[in-house]
mmCIF file of C-alpha atoms and ligand atoms in Angstrom:
data_model
loop_
_atom_site.group_PDB
_atom_site.id
_atom_site.type_symbol
_atom_site.label_atom_id
_atom_site.label_comp_id
_atom_site.label_asym_id
_atom_site.label_seq_id
_atom_site.Cartn_x
_atom_site.Cartn_y
_atom_site.Cartn_z
ATOM 1 C CA MET S 916 0.000 0.000 0.000
ATOM 2 C CA GLY S 917 1.482 3.315 -1.119
ATOM 3 C CA ILE S 918 1.514 6.761 0.456
ATOM 4 C CA TRP S 919 -0.806 9.587 -0.528
ATOM 5 C CA LEU S 920 1.281 12.536 -1.701
ATOM 6 C CA GLU S 921 -0.829 15.546 -0.800
ATOM 7 C CA GLY S 922 0.073 18.974 -2.185
ATOM 8 C CA LYS S 923 -1.980 20.942 0.298
ATOM 9 C CA THR S 924 0.654 21.428 3.008
ATOM 10 C CA LEU S 925 3.356 22.515 0.577
ATOM 11 C CA ALA S 926 0.880 24.842 -1.141
ATOM 12 C CA LYS S 927 0.140 26.419 2.256
ATOM 13 C CA GLU S 928 3.852 26.897 2.959
ATOM 14 C CA ILE S 929 4.440 28.530 -0.439
ATOM 15 C CA LYS S 930 1.472 30.846 0.095
ATOM 16 C CA GLU S 931 2.609 31.814 3.576
ATOM 17 C CA LYS S 932 6.012 32.842 2.172
ATOM 18 C CA VAL S 933 4.348 34.848 -0.608
ATOM 19 C CA LYS S 934 2.055 36.548 1.892
ATOM 20 C CA LYS S 935 4.991 37.534 4.106
ATOM 21 C CA GLU S 936 6.939 38.985 1.186
ATOM 22 C CA VAL S 937 3.919 40.877 -0.128
ATOM 23 C CA SER S 938 3.341 42.402 3.279
ATOM 24 C CA TYR S 939 7.071 43.299 3.582
ATOM 25 C CA CYS S 940 7.012 45.056 0.168
ATOM 26 C CA LEU S 941 3.891 46.944 1.133
ATOM 27 C CA LYS S 942 5.424 48.122 4.419
ATOM 28 C CA LYS S 943 8.884 49.010 3.066
ATOM 29 C CA LYS S 944 8.104 50.159 -0.482
ATOM 30 C CA ASN S 945 4.405 50.910 -0.328
ATOM 31 C CA GLN S 946 3.852 48.732 -3.386
ATOM 32 C CA LYS S 947 2.110 45.422 -3.948
ATOM 33 C CA PRO S 948 1.757 43.002 -6.860
ATOM 34 C CA GLY S 949 -1.312 43.131 -9.110
ATOM 35 C CA LEU S 950 -2.864 40.330 -11.152
ATOM 36 C CA VAL S 951 -5.585 40.463 -13.805
ATOM 37 C CA GLY S 952 -7.457 37.338 -14.919
ATOM 38 C CA ILE S 953 -9.217 37.573 -18.277
ATOM 39 C CA LEU S 954 -12.324 35.479 -18.811
ATOM 40 C CA VAL S 955 -13.754 35.347 -22.317
ATOM 41 C CA GLY S 956 -17.273 33.917 -22.380
ATOM 42 C CA LYS S 957 -19.059 32.139 -19.564
ATOM 43 C CA ASN S 958 -17.325 28.756 -19.209
ATOM 44 C CA LYS S 959 -18.480 27.515 -15.768
ATOM 45 C CA ALA S 960 -15.231 25.724 -14.839
ATOM 46 C CA SER S 961 -13.189 28.778 -15.892
ATOM 47 C CA GLN S 962 -15.377 31.008 -13.700
ATOM 48 C CA VAL S 963 -14.724 28.710 -10.730
ATOM 49 C CA TYR S 964 -10.938 28.623 -11.340
ATOM 50 C CA LEU S 965 -10.763 32.410 -11.624
ATOM 51 C CA ARG S 966 -12.724 32.850 -8.401
ATOM 52 C CA ILE S 967 -10.304 30.493 -6.603
ATOM 53 C CA LYS S 968 -7.366 32.527 -7.940
ATOM 54 C CA GLU S 969 -9.040 35.795 -6.922
ATOM 55 C CA ARG S 970 -9.684 34.500 -3.384
ATOM 56 C CA SER S 971 -6.093 33.402 -3.143
ATOM 57 C CA CYS S 972 -4.859 36.861 -4.233
ATOM 58 C CA PHE S 973 -7.036 38.376 -1.541
ATOM 59 C CA GLU S 974 -5.493 36.085 1.120
ATOM 60 C CA MET S 975 -1.970 36.990 -0.099
ATOM 61 C CA GLY S 976 -2.616 40.742 -0.163
ATOM 62 C CA ILE S 977 -2.151 40.783 -3.951
ATOM 63 C CA HIS S 978 -4.319 43.231 -5.882
ATOM 64 C CA SER S 979 -6.610 41.299 -8.205
ATOM 65 C CA GLU S 980 -9.064 42.070 -10.989
ATOM 66 C CA ILE S 981 -11.173 39.882 -13.256
ATOM 67 C CA LEU S 982 -11.957 41.153 -16.729
ATOM 68 C CA ASN S 983 -15.172 39.512 -18.016
ATOM 69 C CA LEU S 984 -15.401 39.749 -21.785
ATOM 70 C CA PRO S 985 -18.083 38.512 -24.196
ATOM 71 C CA ALA S 986 -17.497 35.218 -26.043
ATOM 72 C CA ASP S 987 -17.857 36.968 -29.411
ATOM 73 C CA ILE S 988 -15.125 39.562 -28.786
ATOM 74 C CA ASN S 989 -12.885 39.867 -31.838
ATOM 75 C CA PRO S 990 -9.136 39.166 -31.580
ATOM 76 C CA SER S 991 -8.045 42.775 -32.096
ATOM 77 C CA ALA S 992 -10.414 44.070 -29.377
ATOM 78 C CA LEU S 993 -9.089 41.439 -26.948
ATOM 79 C CA LYS S 994 -5.484 42.217 -27.842
ATOM 80 C CA SER S 995 -6.121 45.904 -27.310
ATOM 81 C CA LYS S 996 -7.475 45.146 -23.777
ATOM 82 C CA ILE S 997 -4.320 43.139 -23.112
ATOM 83 C CA GLU S 998 -2.169 45.987 -24.448
ATOM 84 C CA THR S 999 -3.794 48.353 -21.935
ATOM 85 C CA LEU S 1000 -2.898 45.902 -19.152
ATOM 86 C CA ASN S 1001 0.646 45.561 -20.542
ATOM 87 C CA GLN S 1002 1.014 49.343 -20.107
ATOM 88 C CA ARG S 1003 -0.418 49.534 -16.579
ATOM 89 C CA GLU S 1004 2.298 50.103 -13.992
ATOM 90 C CA ASP S 1005 0.215 48.573 -11.154
ATOM 91 C CA ILE S 1006 -0.333 45.251 -12.965
ATOM 92 C CA ASP S 1007 2.430 42.632 -12.811
ATOM 93 C CA GLY S 1008 0.557 39.536 -13.962
ATOM 94 C CA ILE S 1009 -1.911 38.942 -16.791
ATOM 95 C CA LEU S 1010 -3.520 35.573 -17.311
ATOM 96 C CA VAL S 1011 -5.969 34.565 -19.993
ATOM 97 C CA GLN S 1012 -8.120 31.748 -18.655
ATOM 98 C CA LEU S 1013 -8.084 28.843 -21.121
ATOM 99 C CA PRO S 1014 -9.823 27.403 -23.052
ATOM 100 C CA LEU S 1015 -10.734 30.392 -25.220
ATOM 101 C CA PRO S 1016 -13.804 30.280 -27.496
ATOM 102 C CA SER S 1017 -12.917 28.546 -30.795
ATOM 103 C CA SER S 1018 -13.073 31.869 -32.683
ATOM 104 C CA LEU S 1019 -9.902 33.011 -30.871
ATOM 105 C CA ASP S 1020 -6.416 31.629 -31.469
ATOM 106 C CA PRO S 1021 -4.767 31.096 -28.050
ATOM 107 C CA TYR S 1022 -1.285 31.399 -29.591
ATOM 108 C CA GLU S 1023 -2.062 34.840 -31.023
ATOM 109 C CA ILE S 1024 -3.694 36.041 -27.793
ATOM 110 C CA ILE S 1025 -1.038 34.759 -25.381
ATOM 111 C CA ASN S 1026 1.632 36.164 -27.666
ATOM 112 C CA SER S 1027 0.217 39.641 -27.056
ATOM 113 C CA ILE S 1028 0.906 39.501 -23.292
ATOM 114 C CA LEU S 1029 4.203 41.095 -22.264
ATOM 115 C CA PRO S 1030 6.479 38.119 -21.420
ATOM 116 C CA GLU S 1031 7.443 39.725 -18.103
ATOM 117 C CA LYS S 1032 3.738 39.778 -17.104
ATOM 118 C CA ASP S 1033 2.942 36.282 -18.417
ATOM 119 C CA VAL S 1034 2.486 34.649 -14.993
ATOM 120 C CA ASP S 1035 1.055 31.458 -16.559
ATOM 121 C CA GLY S 1036 4.378 30.992 -18.368
ATOM 122 C CA PHE S 1037 2.697 30.136 -21.694
ATOM 123 C CA HIS S 1038 4.255 32.921 -23.828
ATOM 124 C CA PRO S 1039 6.695 31.559 -26.465
ATOM 125 C CA TYR S 1040 9.476 33.680 -24.897
ATOM 126 C CA ASN S 1041 8.974 32.043 -21.487
ATOM 127 C CA LEU S 1042 8.549 28.551 -22.957
ATOM 128 C CA GLY S 1043 11.778 29.154 -24.926
ATOM 129 C CA ASN S 1044 13.576 30.102 -21.718
ATOM 130 C CA LEU S 1045 12.248 26.924 -20.120
ATOM 131 C CA LEU S 1046 13.604 24.801 -22.986
ATOM 132 C CA MET S 1047 16.953 26.575 -22.603
ATOM 133 C CA ASN S 1048 16.876 25.950 -18.840
ATOM 134 C CA GLN S 1049 17.032 29.667 -18.058
ATOM 135 C CA ILE S 1050 15.410 31.659 -15.268
ATOM 136 C CA GLY S 1051 11.927 32.895 -16.148
ATOM 137 C CA LEU S 1052 8.218 32.495 -15.534
ATOM 138 C CA LYS S 1053 7.241 28.841 -15.761
ATOM 139 C CA PRO S 1054 3.818 27.164 -16.139
ATOM 140 C CA CYS S 1055 2.324 26.683 -12.673
ATOM 141 C CA THR S 1056 0.984 23.092 -12.790
ATOM 142 C CA PRO S 1057 4.214 21.419 -13.996
ATOM 143 C CA LEU S 1058 6.210 23.660 -11.664
ATOM 144 C CA GLY S 1059 4.017 22.475 -8.780
ATOM 145 C CA ILE S 1060 4.727 18.835 -9.663
ATOM 146 C CA ILE S 1061 8.504 19.420 -9.642
ATOM 147 C CA GLU S 1062 8.284 21.318 -6.330
ATOM 148 C CA LEU S 1063 6.203 18.553 -4.760
ATOM 149 C CA LEU S 1064 8.656 15.812 -5.770
ATOM 150 C CA LYS S 1065 11.622 17.861 -4.536
ATOM 151 C CA ASN S 1066 9.867 18.697 -1.294
ATOM 152 C CA ARG S 1067 9.304 14.990 -0.611
ATOM 153 C CA GLU S 1068 12.889 14.202 -1.684
ATOM 154 C CA ILE S 1069 11.727 12.026 -4.571
ATOM 155 C CA SER S 1070 14.673 12.234 -6.919
ATOM 156 C CA ILE S 1071 14.114 12.769 -10.643
ATOM 157 C CA GLU S 1072 17.720 12.415 -11.787
ATOM 158 C CA GLY S 1073 18.282 9.272 -13.852
ATOM 159 C CA LYS S 1074 14.667 8.177 -13.380
ATOM 160 C CA ARG S 1075 12.460 6.965 -16.185
ATOM 161 C CA VAL S 1076 9.649 9.533 -16.392
ATOM 162 C CA VAL S 1077 6.534 8.871 -18.471
ATOM 163 C CA ILE S 1078 4.045 11.694 -19.005
ATOM 164 C CA ILE S 1079 0.630 10.912 -20.499
ATOM 165 C CA GLY S 1080 -0.634 14.107 -22.152
ATOM 166 C CA ARG S 1081 1.159 16.624 -24.383
ATOM 167 C CA SER S 1082 -0.746 19.858 -23.762
ATOM 168 C CA LEU S 1083 1.039 23.180 -23.575
ATOM 169 C CA ILE S 1084 -0.355 23.670 -20.073
ATOM 170 C CA VAL S 1085 0.938 20.467 -18.497
ATOM 171 C CA GLY S 1086 2.575 17.692 -20.564
ATOM 172 C CA LYS S 1087 5.023 19.578 -22.796
ATOM 173 C CA PRO S 1088 6.408 22.064 -20.242
ATOM 174 C CA LEU S 1089 6.602 19.262 -17.657
ATOM 175 C CA ALA S 1090 8.646 17.162 -20.106
ATOM 176 C CA ALA S 1091 11.105 20.077 -20.420
ATOM 177 C CA MET S 1092 11.268 20.550 -16.631
ATOM 178 C CA MET S 1093 11.792 16.831 -16.000
ATOM 179 C CA THR S 1094 14.553 16.811 -18.658
ATOM 180 C CA ASN S 1095 16.181 19.835 -17.000
ATOM 181 C CA GLU S 1096 16.104 17.823 -13.750
ATOM 182 C CA ASN S 1097 17.962 14.997 -15.548
ATOM 183 C CA GLY S 1098 15.022 12.613 -15.829
ATOM 184 C CA THR S 1099 14.772 10.343 -18.892
ATOM 185 C CA VAL S 1100 11.474 11.437 -20.329
ATOM 186 C CA THR S 1101 8.871 9.795 -22.576
ATOM 187 C CA ILE S 1102 5.797 11.768 -23.533
ATOM 188 C CA CYS S 1103 2.624 9.879 -24.533
ATOM 189 C CA HIS S 1104 -0.638 10.939 -26.158
ATOM 190 C CA SER S 1105 -3.737 9.557 -27.846
ATOM 191 C CA ARG S 1106 -1.701 8.049 -30.727
ATOM 192 C CA THR S 1107 0.781 6.252 -28.482
ATOM 193 C CA LYS S 1108 0.813 2.515 -29.088
ATOM 194 C CA ASN S 1109 0.797 0.068 -26.165
ATOM 195 C CA LEU S 1110 0.231 2.908 -23.708
ATOM 196 C CA SER S 1111 -0.099 0.761 -20.595
ATOM 197 C CA GLN S 1112 3.172 -1.031 -21.379
ATOM 198 C CA VAL S 1113 5.049 2.244 -21.910
ATOM 199 C CA ALA S 1114 3.561 3.636 -18.688
ATOM 200 C CA ALA S 1115 4.559 0.513 -16.764
ATOM 201 C CA GLU S 1116 8.231 1.297 -17.471
ATOM 202 C CA ALA S 1117 7.992 4.521 -15.474
ATOM 203 C CA ASP S 1118 9.644 5.212 -12.144
ATOM 204 C CA ILE S 1119 7.638 8.441 -12.187
ATOM 205 C CA LEU S 1120 4.327 8.374 -14.063
ATOM 206 C CA VAL S 1121 2.338 11.557 -14.648
ATOM 207 C CA ALA S 1122 -1.238 11.309 -15.908
ATOM 208 C CA ALA S 1123 -2.496 14.562 -17.473
ATOM 209 C CA MET S 1124 -5.101 13.465 -19.948
ATOM 210 C CA GLY S 1125 -8.543 14.399 -18.606
ATOM 211 C CA ARG S 1126 -9.931 10.835 -18.632
ATOM 212 C CA GLY S 1127 -11.443 9.831 -15.284
ATOM 213 C CA ALA S 1128 -9.817 6.765 -13.618
ATOM 214 C CA PHE S 1129 -8.238 5.733 -16.959
ATOM 215 C CA VAL S 1130 -4.865 4.747 -15.506
ATOM 216 C CA THR S 1131 -5.424 1.370 -13.866
ATOM 217 C CA PRO S 1132 -2.930 -0.802 -11.916
ATOM 218 C CA GLU S 1133 -1.738 -2.483 -15.129
ATOM 219 C CA PHE S 1134 -0.150 0.887 -16.117
ATOM 220 C CA ILE S 1135 1.973 0.920 -12.960
ATOM 221 C CA LYS S 1136 5.388 -0.485 -12.150
ATOM 222 C CA GLU S 1137 5.500 -1.776 -8.557
ATOM 223 C CA GLY S 1138 6.837 1.047 -6.360
ATOM 224 C CA ALA S 1139 6.436 3.852 -8.915
ATOM 225 C CA THR S 1140 5.622 7.449 -8.016
ATOM 226 C CA VAL S 1141 2.348 8.423 -9.670
ATOM 227 C CA VAL S 1142 1.238 12.016 -10.146
ATOM 228 C CA ASP S 1143 -2.415 12.490 -11.027
ATOM 229 C CA VAL S 1144 -3.063 15.845 -12.686
ATOM 230 C CA GLY S 1145 -6.530 15.012 -14.014
ATOM 231 C CA MET S 1146 -9.603 16.890 -12.838
ATOM 232 C CA ASN S 1147 -12.751 15.158 -14.020
ATOM 233 C CA TYR S 1148 -16.298 15.851 -12.897
ATOM 234 C CA LEU S 1149 -18.002 12.534 -12.110
ATOM 235 C CA THR S 1150 -21.779 12.804 -11.816
ATOM 236 C CA ASP S 1151 -22.690 9.097 -11.938
ATOM 237 C CA ARG S 1152 -23.279 7.804 -8.404
ATOM 238 C CA GLU S 1153 -23.004 4.122 -9.430
ATOM 239 C CA LYS S 1154 -19.673 4.732 -11.160
ATOM 240 C CA MET S 1155 -18.468 6.610 -8.070
ATOM 241 C CA GLU S 1156 -19.404 3.679 -5.836
ATOM 242 C CA SER S 1157 -17.728 1.185 -8.146
ATOM 243 C CA LEU S 1158 -14.505 3.231 -7.966
ATOM 244 C CA PHE S 1159 -14.455 4.310 -4.325
ATOM 245 C CA GLY S 1160 -16.888 1.996 -2.523
ATOM 246 C CA LYS S 1161 -18.694 3.629 0.391
ATOM 247 C CA ASP S 1162 -17.188 7.137 0.423
ATOM 248 C CA GLU S 1163 -19.206 9.609 2.488
ATOM 249 C CA LYS S 1164 -17.356 12.687 1.276
ATOM 250 C CA ARG S 1165 -17.893 11.837 -2.393
ATOM 251 C CA GLU S 1166 -21.500 10.890 -1.768
ATOM 252 C CA LYS S 1167 -22.025 14.268 -0.120
ATOM 253 C CA ASP S 1168 -20.370 15.974 -3.121
ATOM 254 C CA ILE S 1169 -22.772 14.277 -5.531
ATOM 255 C CA ASN S 1170 -25.784 15.043 -3.323
ATOM 256 C CA GLU S 1171 -24.879 18.696 -2.808
ATOM 257 C CA LYS S 1172 -22.934 19.727 -5.926
ATOM 258 C CA GLY S 1173 -24.092 17.103 -8.396
ATOM 259 C CA TYR S 1174 -20.562 15.836 -9.021
ATOM 260 C CA THR S 1175 -17.392 14.618 -7.358
ATOM 261 C CA LEU S 1176 -13.908 15.521 -8.607
ATOM 262 C CA ILE S 1177 -11.819 12.528 -9.688
ATOM 263 C CA GLY S 1178 -8.395 12.157 -11.233
ATOM 264 C CA ASP S 1179 -7.109 10.286 -14.289
ATOM 265 C CA VAL S 1180 -5.753 7.545 -12.033
ATOM 266 C CA HIS S 1181 -7.879 4.663 -10.751
ATOM 267 C CA PRO S 1182 -7.988 4.574 -6.904
ATOM 268 C CA LEU S 1183 -6.674 0.951 -6.865
ATOM 269 C CA VAL S 1184 -3.309 2.245 -8.085
ATOM 270 C CA ILE S 1185 -2.453 3.195 -4.480
ATOM 271 C CA GLU S 1186 -1.995 -0.534 -3.812
ATOM 272 C CA LYS S 1187 0.836 -0.796 -6.338
ATOM 273 C CA ALA S 1188 2.484 2.638 -6.353
ATOM 274 C CA GLU S 1189 4.864 3.925 -3.688
ATOM 275 C CA TYR S 1190 3.344 7.403 -3.897
ATOM 276 C CA LEU S 1191 0.154 8.706 -5.472
ATOM 277 C CA THR S 1192 -1.176 12.264 -5.487
ATOM 278 C CA PRO S 1193 -4.874 12.371 -4.540
ATOM 279 C CA VAL S 1194 -7.605 14.247 -6.397
ATOM 280 C CA PRO S 1195 -8.615 16.617 -4.923
ATOM 281 C CA ARG S 1196 -5.856 17.966 -2.583
ATOM 282 C CA GLY S 1197 -2.940 16.791 -4.736
ATOM 283 C CA VAL S 1198 -1.525 18.895 -7.557
ATOM 284 C CA GLY S 1199 -4.462 21.366 -7.746
ATOM 285 C CA PRO S 1200 -3.629 23.498 -4.664
ATOM 286 C CA LEU S 1201 -0.007 23.816 -5.838
ATOM 287 C CA THR S 1202 -1.063 25.293 -9.180
ATOM 288 C CA VAL S 1203 -2.741 28.223 -7.438
ATOM 289 C CA ALA S 1204 0.117 28.654 -4.923
ATOM 290 C CA LEU S 1205 2.656 28.836 -7.742
ATOM 291 C CA LEU S 1206 0.539 31.328 -9.648
ATOM 292 C CA MET S 1207 0.772 33.541 -6.545
ATOM 293 C CA ARG S 1208 4.537 33.025 -6.397
ATOM 294 C CA ASN S 1209 4.926 33.743 -10.128
ATOM 295 C CA THR S 1210 2.960 36.982 -9.654
ATOM 296 C CA LEU S 1211 5.231 37.998 -6.779
ATOM 297 C CA ASP S 1212 8.328 37.094 -8.832
ATOM 298 C CA ALA S 1213 7.057 39.099 -11.827
ATOM 299 C CA PHE S 1214 6.416 42.069 -9.511
ATOM 300 C CA LYS S 1215 9.878 41.849 -7.917
ATOM 301 C CA ARG S 1216 11.602 41.586 -11.302
ATOM 302 C CA ARG S 1217 9.674 44.510 -12.753
ATOM 303 C CA LYS S 1218 10.314 46.710 -9.727
ATOM 304 C CA ASN S 1219 13.920 45.598 -9.252
ATOM 305 C CA LEU S 1220 13.237 44.282 -5.757
ATOM 306 C CA GLN S 1221 15.264 41.054 -6.007
HETATM 307 P P1 LIG R 1808 -5.786 18.536 -22.858
HETATM 308 O O1 LIG R 1808 -5.271 19.805 -23.443
HETATM 309 O O2 LIG R 1808 -7.137 18.052 -23.233
HETATM 310 O O3 LIG R 1808 -4.738 17.393 -23.207
HETATM 311 C C1 LIG R 1808 -4.977 16.061 -22.906
HETATM 312 C C2 LIG R 1808 -3.820 15.220 -23.377
HETATM 313 O O4 LIG R 1808 -4.095 13.860 -23.029
HETATM 314 C C3 LIG R 1808 -3.608 15.274 -24.896
HETATM 315 O O5 LIG R 1808 -2.240 15.318 -25.187
HETATM 316 C C4 LIG R 1808 -4.235 13.963 -25.378
HETATM 317 O O6 LIG R 1808 -3.601 13.406 -26.515
HETATM 318 C C5 LIG R 1808 -3.971 13.056 -24.181
HETATM 319 N N1 LIG R 1808 -4.968 11.996 -24.135
HETATM 320 C C6 LIG R 1808 -6.315 12.102 -24.055
HETATM 321 N N2 LIG R 1808 -6.892 10.887 -24.063
HETATM 322 C C7 LIG R 1808 -5.898 10.008 -24.168
HETATM 323 C C8 LIG R 1808 -5.842 8.579 -24.228
HETATM 324 N N3 LIG R 1808 -6.974 7.845 -24.205
HETATM 325 N N4 LIG R 1808 -4.640 7.987 -24.312
HETATM 326 C C9 LIG R 1808 -3.501 8.711 -24.327
HETATM 327 N N5 LIG R 1808 -3.478 10.075 -24.267
HETATM 328 C C10 LIG R 1808 -4.657 10.689 -24.200
HETATM 329 O O7 LIG R 1808 -5.771 18.571 -21.285
HETATM 330 P P2 LIG R 1808 -4.849 19.422 -20.236
HETATM 331 O O8 LIG R 1808 -5.235 20.841 -20.286
HETATM 332 O O9 LIG R 1808 -3.427 19.026 -20.352
HETATM 333 O O10 LIG R 1808 -5.423 18.791 -18.884
HETATM 334 C C11 LIG R 1808 -5.342 17.421 -18.595
HETATM 335 C C12 LIG R 1808 -6.089 17.145 -17.299
HETATM 336 O O11 LIG R 1808 -5.435 17.845 -16.255
HETATM 337 C C13 LIG R 1808 -7.538 17.660 -17.292
HETATM 338 O O12 LIG R 1808 -8.316 16.787 -16.505
HETATM 339 C C14 LIG R 1808 -7.435 19.006 -16.609
HETATM 340 O O13 LIG R 1808 -8.630 19.387 -15.974
HETATM 341 C C15 LIG R 1808 -6.344 18.725 -15.612
HETATM 342 N N6 LIG R 1808 -5.594 19.918 -15.171
HETATM 343 C C16 LIG R 1808 -5.408 20.040 -13.845
HETATM 344 C C17 LIG R 1808 -4.682 21.111 -13.370
HETATM 345 C C18 LIG R 1808 -4.479 21.247 -11.894
HETATM 346 O O14 LIG R 1808 -4.155 22.307 -11.438
HETATM 347 N N7 LIG R 1808 -4.661 20.161 -11.135
HETATM 348 C C19 LIG R 1808 -4.157 22.056 -14.249
HETATM 349 C C20 LIG R 1808 -4.331 21.862 -15.615
HETATM 350 C C21 LIG R 1808 -5.047 20.780 -16.077
HETATM 351 P P3 LIG R 1808 -3.621 14.165 -27.956
HETATM 352 O O15 LIG R 1808 -2.668 15.299 -27.838
HETATM 353 O O16 LIG R 1808 -3.148 13.125 -28.910
HETATM 354 O O17 LIG R 1808 -5.031 14.600 -28.177
#
């Protein structure tokens, strides 16, 4: 039976440090970081994520704004809003909540954010720096995974790392980070052949695919570290019971919210893995904590406070 690798405690520690530094800057320099989240359209999940980020900013003492824009905004109008934020002295971080409506090209839109304010780390300049193993703003979810492994002294060097998922948000930047940490990395996706066999070679397996409970024990090498990035909304009570048995918390979730949050990894994997991150309370809280730290870093760099 493996150990649950929760991210909550580390996320709290990171946030406490950010909060202290923000309060120090406010006292000594009378300045504080500012973050703007841009929401285009009315995607429910995106609204929830932005509210969580806003609440976190509030706890940290970071100034925060949410810009709600209509789904049919044209690219030049959106880019002109971003340009205004690029020019604002009091704003250090700009994030465009993804996914964008299909009429907008995320590459074009993210490219219009000033790299020094791109606290999500998705701008080509920042991704280039990541590939070149240089200092810069890095995507928060993969960064959280690296921080969690380091914090628990799970070494990456020389390890066989398999990542399922090649998105720009998780899989690809994580592959670069794991390579920079001297892991031997394989990245898998929907066209990968013999996926479970490839996964079962991993010392560290990361599932970032968005397929509830897809990764079953046959994907796992005995004693592997398994990181579950997936966030899937399960509404089917019977399916929930077949996965988790009698689980009061999840039953309450379904009764009250209509869903329970599950990962990409099947709960039985804990019996084979050495470590497994839970969903919720695993990688998720670290993503928000690192967004706060990226915003503070962007602020310090812009104001020469290092
Ligand atoms: P995404 O953009 O949809 O990418 C999913 C990736 O998984 C793609 O590369 C896809 O392959 C691959 N994939 C899908 N089904 C597959 C299958 N059956 N076999 C092999 N590969 C498969 O998703 P994302 O944005 O990376 O997010 C992935 C999951 O992580 C989602 O559940 C999301 O909610 C969650 N997430 C969590 C956090 C957090 O803070 N905890 C942050 C970000 C995302 P192709 O490229 O071939 O299509």
